[in-house]
């Protein structure tokens, strides 16, 4: 899992370079990366250009299907409500994220959504490469405050 999270961190570094909150994502299928993305809200000036949404779009295009039920998503930071919705809708089987998102994280609420129905509920694993994922966000906001 660390190997894949390090790839997501490379994407987060790309977002950082362009002035976007450094969140990176990769989607894997059968151990192979099929999509990678980073936040592009600032670059594209579009509110929905979150790394997760971009990666899902790329994976769907590659697979020629919106069903990603045999895929896993590695994210440097816990996804927001919008991204959790897209993850659920695309039926991604596993979410692995590095660090919690105290302000906008929504993964913990996924359990509530699936309380009475486990159909398409993704497995969730957190804390992979947590310090590295936390540090890049901290560094980013420190540069913004200067």
N, CA and C of each residue as an Amber inpcrd file, in Angstrom:
protein
   438
   0.8160000  -1.2040000   0.0000000   0.0000000   0.0000000   0.0000000
   0.8550000   1.2620000   0.0000000   1.9930000   1.2150000   0.7080000
   2.8650000   2.3840000   0.7650000   3.3670000   2.7640000  -0.6310000
   3.6640000   1.7530000  -1.4430000   4.1600000   1.9940000  -2.8070000
   3.1430000   2.8180000  -3.6070000   1.8740000   2.4580000  -3.5000000
   0.8340000   3.1780000  -4.2280000   0.6130000   4.5770000  -3.6530000
   0.6900000   4.7000000  -2.3360000   0.5030000   6.0230000  -1.7300000
   1.6420000   6.9570000  -2.1160000   2.8360000   6.4300000  -2.2760000
   3.9490000   7.2690000  -2.7190000   3.7010000   7.7930000  -4.1390000
   3.0320000   7.0080000  -4.9670000   2.6570000   7.4770000  -6.3070000
   1.6170000   8.5950000  -6.2040000   0.6740000   8.4400000  -5.2920000
  -0.3210000   9.4990000  -5.0750000   0.3640000  10.7690000  -4.5680000
   1.3660000  10.6180000  -3.7300000   2.1150000  11.7800000  -3.2410000
   2.8500000  12.5080000  -4.3660000   3.3130000  11.7810000  -5.3640000
   3.9340000  12.4290000  -6.5270000   2.9170000  13.3340000  -7.2230000
   1.6910000  12.8660000  -7.3040000   0.6310000  13.6880000  -7.8910000
   0.3490000  14.9060000  -7.0200000   0.3410000  14.7270000  -5.7040000
   0.1180000  15.8580000  -4.7890000   1.1890000  16.9300000  -4.9910000
   2.4210000  16.5060000  -5.2360000   3.5040000  17.4610000  -5.4770000
   3.2490000  18.2760000  -6.7480000   2.6370000  17.6680000  -7.7500000
   2.2810000  18.3950000  -8.9750000   1.2670000  19.4930000  -8.6660000
   0.2630000  19.1670000  -7.8500000  -0.7350000  20.1720000  -7.4710000
  -0.0650000  21.3380000  -6.7390000   0.8390000  21.0090000  -5.8230000
   1.5700000  22.0130000  -5.0500000   2.2810000  22.9790000  -5.9950000
   2.9520000  22.4550000  -7.0090000   3.7010000  23.2750000  -7.9740000
   2.8190000  24.3200000  -8.6530000   1.5620000  23.9630000  -8.8770000
   0.6490000  24.8470000  -9.5970000  -0.2620000  25.6670000  -8.6870000
   0.0180000  25.6270000  -7.3700000  -0.7410000  26.4530000  -6.4390000
  -2.0590000  25.8620000  -5.9840000  -2.2610000  24.5660000  -6.2600000
  -3.4720000  23.8930000  -5.7880000  -3.1790000  23.1420000  -4.5010000
  -4.2070000  22.9520000  -3.6730000  -4.0450000  22.1680000  -2.4530000
  -3.4740000  20.8170000  -2.8760000  -2.3500000  20.4030000  -2.2770000
  -1.6350000  19.2140000  -2.7380000  -2.2860000  17.8880000  -2.3440000
  -3.2470000  17.5120000  -3.1410000  -3.9010000  16.2130000  -2.9670000
  -3.6950000  15.4470000  -4.2610000  -3.2410000  14.2080000  -4.1050000
  -3.0050000  13.3560000  -5.2530000  -3.7540000  12.0510000  -5.1250000
  -4.0440000  11.4480000  -6.2790000  -4.8380000  10.2200000  -6.3370000
  -4.2620000   9.3040000  -7.4070000  -4.3000000   8.0220000  -7.1330000
  -4.1140000   7.0320000  -8.1830000  -5.2350000   6.0060000  -8.0530000
  -5.6040000   5.4330000  -9.1690000  -6.5700000   4.3310000  -9.1780000
  -5.8510000   3.1250000  -9.7620000  -5.9620000   2.0130000  -9.0600000
  -5.3300000   0.7930000  -9.5440000  -6.3840000  -0.2750000  -9.8330000
  -6.0450000  -1.1080000 -10.7860000  -6.8670000  -2.2620000 -11.1400000
  -5.9130000  -3.4360000 -11.3030000  -6.1510000  -4.4710000 -10.5340000
  -5.3070000  -5.6740000 -10.5850000  -3.8230000  -5.3300000 -10.4380000
  -3.5210000  -4.4420000  -9.5080000  -2.1420000  -4.0860000  -9.2110000
  -1.4860000  -3.1220000 -10.1860000  -2.2230000  -2.6100000 -11.1530000
  -1.6690000  -1.7120000 -12.1570000  -2.3660000  -0.3460000 -12.0830000
  -1.5770000   0.7210000 -12.1490000  -2.1510000   2.0660000 -12.1300000
  -2.8470000   2.3240000 -13.4600000  -4.1460000   2.6590000 -13.3770000
  -4.9000000   2.9600000 -14.6000000  -5.2620000   4.4400000 -14.7020000
  -5.1160000   5.1770000 -13.5960000  -5.4010000   6.6180000 -13.6240000
  -4.6350000   7.2930000 -12.4970000  -4.2500000   8.5130000 -12.7540000
  -3.5910000   9.3420000 -11.7390000  -4.0460000  10.7760000 -11.9460000
  -4.1200000  11.5160000 -10.8420000  -4.5820000  12.9030000 -10.9380000
  -4.1920000  13.6710000  -9.6840000  -4.2730000  14.9840000  -9.8050000
  -4.0540000  15.8790000  -8.6670000  -5.0600000  17.0150000  -8.7640000
  -5.2450000  17.7140000  -7.6580000  -6.1800000  18.8440000  -7.6410000
  -5.8300000  19.8480000  -8.7230000  -6.8740000  20.3940000  -9.3640000
  -6.6630000  21.4020000 -10.4060000  -7.6940000  22.5270000 -10.3240000
  -8.2320000  22.7630000  -9.1270000  -9.2270000  23.8300000  -8.9680000
  -8.6610000  25.1950000  -9.3400000  -7.4890000  25.5060000  -8.8480000
  -6.8710000  26.8080000  -9.1400000  -6.4270000  26.8810000 -10.5990000
  -5.8160000  25.8420000 -11.0630000  -5.3020000  25.8220000 -12.4330000
  -6.4200000  25.9680000 -13.4670000  -7.5210000  25.2330000 -13.2650000
  -8.6270000  25.2370000 -14.2370000  -9.7210000  26.2480000 -13.9000000
  -9.6820000  26.7610000 -12.6550000 -10.7080000  27.7120000 -12.1860000
 -12.1040000  27.0810000 -12.2130000 -12.1590000  25.8110000 -11.8200000
 -13.4210000  25.0580000 -11.7640000 -13.4760000  24.3380000 -10.4130000
 -14.5250000  24.5740000  -9.6420000 -14.6370000  24.0540000  -8.2770000
 -14.6330000  22.5340000  -8.1820000 -15.0800000  21.8440000  -9.2110000
 -15.1820000  20.3810000  -9.1490000 -13.9180000  19.6560000  -9.6120000
 -12.8540000  20.3740000  -9.8890000 -11.6160000  19.7370000 -10.3670000
 -10.7820000  19.1970000  -9.2010000 -11.4260000  18.3570000  -8.4020000
 -10.7340000  17.6490000  -7.3290000 -10.0110000  16.4470000  -7.9370000
  -8.9220000  16.0490000  -7.3110000  -8.1130000  14.9330000  -7.8090000
  -8.9440000  13.6590000  -7.9820000  -9.8200000  13.3880000  -7.0240000
 -10.6230000  12.1640000  -7.0820000 -11.5410000  12.1510000  -8.3060000
 -12.1860000  13.2730000  -8.5760000 -13.1140000  13.3680000  -9.7060000
 -12.3510000  13.1880000 -11.0230000 -11.2220000  13.8690000 -11.1430000
 -10.4180000  13.7720000 -12.3550000  -9.9480000  12.3310000 -12.5690000
  -9.4720000  11.6920000 -11.5010000  -8.9870000  10.3070000 -11.6150000
 -10.1150000   9.3510000 -12.0040000 -11.2910000   9.5330000 -11.4240000
 -12.4370000   8.6860000 -11.7770000 -12.7800000   8.8510000 -13.2540000
 -12.7890000  10.0920000 -13.7260000 -13.0820000  10.3300000 -15.1450000
 -12.0650000   9.6340000 -16.0450000 -10.7920000   9.7290000 -15.6860000
  -9.7430000   9.0790000 -16.4840000  -9.8990000   7.5590000 -16.4720000
 -10.1720000   6.9950000 -15.2990000 -10.3250000   5.5360000 -15.1890000
 -11.5310000   5.0520000 -15.9920000 -12.6330000   5.7730000 -15.9020000
 -13.8310000   5.3940000 -16.6630000 -13.5610000   5.4450000 -18.1630000
 -12.8580000   6.4690000 -18.5770000 -12.5260000   6.6030000 -20.0010000
 -11.6470000   5.4320000 -20.4520000 -10.6660000   5.0980000 -19.6360000
  -9.7570000   3.9960000 -19.9700000 -10.4940000   2.6660000 -20.0440000
 -11.3790000   2.4300000 -19.0850000 -12.1270000   1.1700000 -19.0280000
 -13.3500000   1.1630000 -19.9540000 -13.7140000   2.3430000 -20.4620000
 -14.9230000   2.5010000 -21.2790000 -16.1670000   2.0180000 -20.5100000
 -16.1670000   2.3820000 -19.2350000 -17.2690000   1.9880000 -18.3450000
 -17.2420000   2.8790000 -17.1130000 -18.4240000   3.1360000 -16.5500000
 -18.4600000   3.8790000 -15.2940000 -18.3550000   2.9480000 -14.0930000
 -18.3750000   1.6380000 -14.3410000 -18.2040000   0.6560000 -13.2710000
 -16.7220000   0.4900000 -12.9490000 -16.3360000   0.8910000 -11.7610000
 -14.9500000   0.7390000 -11.3180000 -14.8800000  -0.2070000 -10.1090000
 -15.7860000  -1.1790000 -10.0880000 -15.9050000  -2.0400000  -8.9160000
 -14.7140000  -2.9640000  -8.6910000 -13.8510000  -3.0910000  -9.6600000
 -12.6420000  -3.8960000  -9.4720000 -11.4130000  -3.0060000  -9.2490000
 -11.6560000  -1.7600000  -8.8700000 -10.5730000  -0.7870000  -8.6980000
 -10.4450000  -0.3230000  -7.2490000  -9.2250000   0.1400000  -6.9370000
  -8.9210000   0.7190000  -5.6350000  -8.4010000   2.1280000  -5.8560000
  -8.7560000   3.0340000  -4.9360000  -8.3150000   4.4210000  -5.0400000
  -7.4180000   4.7560000  -3.8550000  -6.2460000   5.3110000  -4.1560000
  -5.3070000   5.7790000  -3.1460000  -5.3000000   7.2970000  -3.1910000
  -5.5780000   7.9260000  -2.0480000  -5.7440000   9.3730000  -1.9510000
  -4.8770000   9.8770000  -0.8020000  -4.1740000  10.9630000  -1.0210000
  -3.3030000  11.4700000   0.0360000  -4.0790000  12.0490000   1.2140000
  -5.3070000  12.5210000   0.9670000  -6.1270000  13.0760000   2.0440000
  -7.5640000  12.5740000   1.9310000  -8.1810000  12.3840000   3.0600000
  -9.5770000  11.9400000   3.1230000 -10.4550000  12.7710000   2.1910000
 -11.2610000  12.1100000   1.3670000 -12.0930000  12.8540000   0.4060000
 -13.2590000  13.6070000   1.0430000 -13.7000000  14.6360000   0.3290000
 -14.8380000  15.4520000   0.7470000 -16.1610000  14.7520000   0.3740000
 -17.2480000  15.3860000   0.7050000 -18.5830000  14.8480000   0.4170000
 -18.7890000  14.6090000  -1.0780000 -18.4370000  15.5980000  -1.9000000
 -18.6210000  15.4500000  -3.3480000 -17.8380000  14.2570000  -3.8770000
 -16.5970000  14.1370000  -3.4570000 -15.7480000  13.0530000  -3.9460000
 -16.2000000  11.7000000  -3.4140000 -16.6610000  11.6490000  -2.1700000
 -17.2110000  10.3900000  -1.6330000 -18.4090000   9.9440000  -2.4680000
 -19.2510000  10.8850000  -2.8460000 -20.3910000  10.5520000  -3.6910000
 -19.9500000   9.9640000  -5.0170000 -18.9470000  10.5570000  -5.6350000
 -18.4370000  10.0540000  -6.9160000 -17.8030000   8.6750000  -6.7530000
 -17.1010000   8.4650000  -5.6460000 -16.4870000   7.1590000  -5.3690000
 -17.5660000   6.0950000  -5.2330000 -18.6110000   6.4040000  -4.4920000
 -19.7170000   5.4560000  -4.3050000 -20.4150000   5.1920000  -5.6380000
 -20.7030000   6.2530000  -6.3850000 -21.4030000   6.0940000  -7.6590000
 -20.5950000   5.2660000  -8.6590000 -19.2670000   5.3820000  -8.6240000
 -18.4390000   4.6250000  -9.5600000 -18.1480000   3.2070000  -9.0550000
 -18.5890000   2.9320000  -7.8280000 -18.4890000   1.5970000  -7.2340000
 -17.0610000   1.1270000  -6.9770000 -16.1760000   2.0550000  -6.7200000
 -14.8020000   1.7050000  -6.3670000 -14.8400000   0.8170000  -5.1320000
 -14.0640000  -0.2700000  -5.1500000 -14.1650000  -1.2720000  -4.0850000
 -13.3780000  -0.9310000  -2.8260000 -12.3180000  -0.1230000  -2.9670000
 -11.4940000   0.1910000  -1.7990000 -10.9660000   1.6120000  -1.8910000
 -11.0270000   2.3160000  -0.7600000 -10.4550000   3.6570000  -0.6190000
  -9.3280000   3.5500000   0.3990000  -8.1490000   4.0040000   0.0070000
  -7.0210000   4.0570000   0.9320000  -6.5800000   5.5200000   0.9730000
  -6.5820000   6.1200000   2.1620000  -6.1400000   7.5150000   2.2260000
  -5.0930000   7.7070000   3.3020000  -4.2900000   8.7550000   3.1050000
  -3.1590000   9.0060000   3.9900000  -3.5110000   9.6950000   5.2810000
  -4.1110000  10.8640000   5.1800000  -4.3820000  11.6600000   6.3810000
  -5.8290000  12.1370000   6.3950000  -6.3210000  12.3580000   7.5800000
  -7.6940000  12.8410000   7.7490000  -7.8060000  14.2810000   7.2460000
  -9.0000000  14.6480000   6.8500000  -9.3180000  16.0100000   6.4290000
 -10.2840000  16.5490000   7.4740000  -9.7440000  17.2550000   8.4490000
 -10.5320000  17.7120000   9.5950000 -11.6730000  18.6450000   9.2090000
 -11.4900000  19.4550000   8.1710000 -12.5190000  20.4240000   7.7920000
 -13.5730000  19.8500000   6.8650000 -13.1430000  19.0830000   5.8640000
 -14.0770000  18.6730000   4.8190000 -14.1730000  17.1670000   4.6080000
 -13.4390000  16.3680000   5.3830000 -13.4480000  14.9200000   5.2070000
 -14.8260000  14.3240000   5.4580000 -15.1630000  13.3440000   4.6520000
 -16.5020000  12.7880000   4.7340000 -16.5440000  11.2610000   4.7710000
 -15.3900000  10.6010000   4.7400000 -15.3630000   9.1370000   4.6640000
 -16.0680000   8.4830000   5.8430000 -15.9280000   9.0460000   7.0200000
 -16.5700000   8.4430000   8.1920000 -18.0860000   8.3850000   8.0460000
 -18.6300000   9.2860000   7.2790000 -20.0720000   9.2980000   7.0500000
 -20.5140000   8.2380000   6.0470000 -19.5640000   7.6740000   5.3110000
 -19.8980000   6.6080000   4.3560000 -20.5380000   5.4340000   5.0940000
 -20.0390000   5.1310000   6.2860000 -20.6270000   4.0470000   7.0780000
 -22.0980000   4.3100000   7.3650000 -22.4320000   5.5620000   7.6370000
 -23.8200000   5.9340000   7.8970000 -24.6830000   5.7470000   6.6490000
 -24.1150000   6.1190000   5.5030000 -24.8430000   5.9720000   4.2370000
 -25.2090000   4.5080000   3.9950000 -24.2990000   3.6070000   4.3490000
 -24.4980000   2.1820000   4.0780000 -25.0150000   1.4050000   5.2900000
 -25.5190000   2.1020000   6.2780000 -25.9690000   1.4750000   7.5220000
 -26.9140000   0.2990000   7.2810000 -27.8530000   0.4570000   6.3920000
 -28.8290000  -0.5980000   6.1440000 -28.6300000  -1.3030000   4.8080000
 -27.5050000  -1.0270000   4.1450000 -27.2840000  -1.6050000   2.8340000
 -25.7870000  -1.6330000   2.5270000 -25.1980000  -2.7920000   2.4750000
 -23.7700000  -2.9130000   2.1750000 -23.4900000  -3.0170000   0.6850000
 -24.5030000  -2.8730000  -0.1400000 -24.3390000  -2.9700000  -1.5810000
 -23.4320000  -1.8310000  -2.0760000 -22.3180000  -2.1470000  -2.6660000
 -21.3490000  -1.2020000  -3.2220000 -20.6090000  -0.3860000  -2.1700000
 -20.5720000  -0.8460000  -0.9360000 -19.8420000  -0.1390000   0.1120000
 -18.3430000  -0.4000000  -0.0510000 -17.5530000   0.6600000  -0.2100000
 -16.1080000   0.4490000  -0.3520000 -15.4430000   0.1330000   0.9890000
 -14.4080000  -0.6670000   0.9360000 -13.5510000  -0.8770000   2.0930000
 -12.7470000   0.4030000   2.2770000 -12.5370000   0.8230000   3.5110000
 -11.7990000   2.0580000   3.7790000 -10.6060000   1.7530000   4.6800000
  -9.4350000   2.2050000   4.2620000  -8.2060000   2.0760000   5.0600000
  -7.5890000   3.4620000   5.1370000  -7.2010000   3.8670000   6.3320000
  -6.6100000   5.2010000   6.5020000  -5.2540000   5.1090000   7.1910000
  -4.5100000   6.2060000   7.1260000  -3.2430000   6.3040000   7.8490000
  -2.0310000   5.7640000   7.1040000  -2.1520000   5.4870000   5.8070000
  -1.0160000   4.9910000   5.0350000  -0.1440000   6.1890000   4.6280000
   1.1300000   6.1370000   5.0150000   2.0700000   7.2580000   4.7800000
   1.5000000   8.5600000   5.3440000   0.8720000   8.4520000   6.4980000
   0.1670000   9.5860000   7.0870000   1.0440000  10.8150000   7.2830000
   2.2260000  10.6310000   7.8180000   3.0900000  11.7910000   8.0920000
   3.4700000  12.5330000   6.8200000   3.8180000  11.7940000   5.7680000
   4.1820000  12.4220000   4.5000000   2.9980000  13.1700000   3.8960000
   1.8260000  12.5590000   3.9720000   0.6140000  13.1780000   3.4220000
   0.2260000  14.4280000   4.2060000   0.3850000  14.3800000   5.4980000
   0.0790000  15.5270000   6.3550000   1.0850000  16.6620000   6.1210000
   2.3500000  16.2940000   5.9690000   3.4150000  17.2920000   5.8450000
   3.2920000  18.1260000   4.5730000   2.9530000  17.5050000   3.4590000
   2.8690000  18.2610000   2.2070000   1.7500000  19.3130000   2.2740000
   0.6640000  18.9790000   2.9490000  -0.4340000  19.9520000   3.1090000
   0.0000000  21.0790000   4.0550000   0.6790000  20.7060000   5.1190000
   1.1860000  21.7130000   6.0670000   2.1510000  22.6620000   5.3620000
   3.0690000  22.1090000   4.5760000   4.0400000  22.9270000   3.8500000
   3.3350000  23.8760000   2.8790000   2.3220000  23.3690000   2.2080000
   1.5770000  24.1780000   1.2430000   0.9400000  25.3920000   1.9250000
   0.2450000  25.1620000   3.0270000  -0.4340000  26.2790000   3.6890000
   0.5410000  27.2380000   4.3600000   1.7010000  26.7450000   4.7450000
   2.7170000  27.6450000   5.2810000   3.2150000  28.5980000   4.1990000
   3.3570000  28.1300000   2.9660000   3.7890000  29.0020000   1.8790000
   2.7180000  30.0320000   1.5590000   1.4530000  29.6910000   1.7480000
   0.3560000  30.6230000   1.4760000   0.2770000  31.7270000   2.5100000
   0.7580000  31.4610000   3.7050000   0.6670000  32.4430000   4.7970000
   1.8260000  33.4390000   4.8000000   2.8230000  33.2070000   3.9620000
   3.9990000  34.0970000   3.9470000   3.7290000  35.3770000   3.2140000
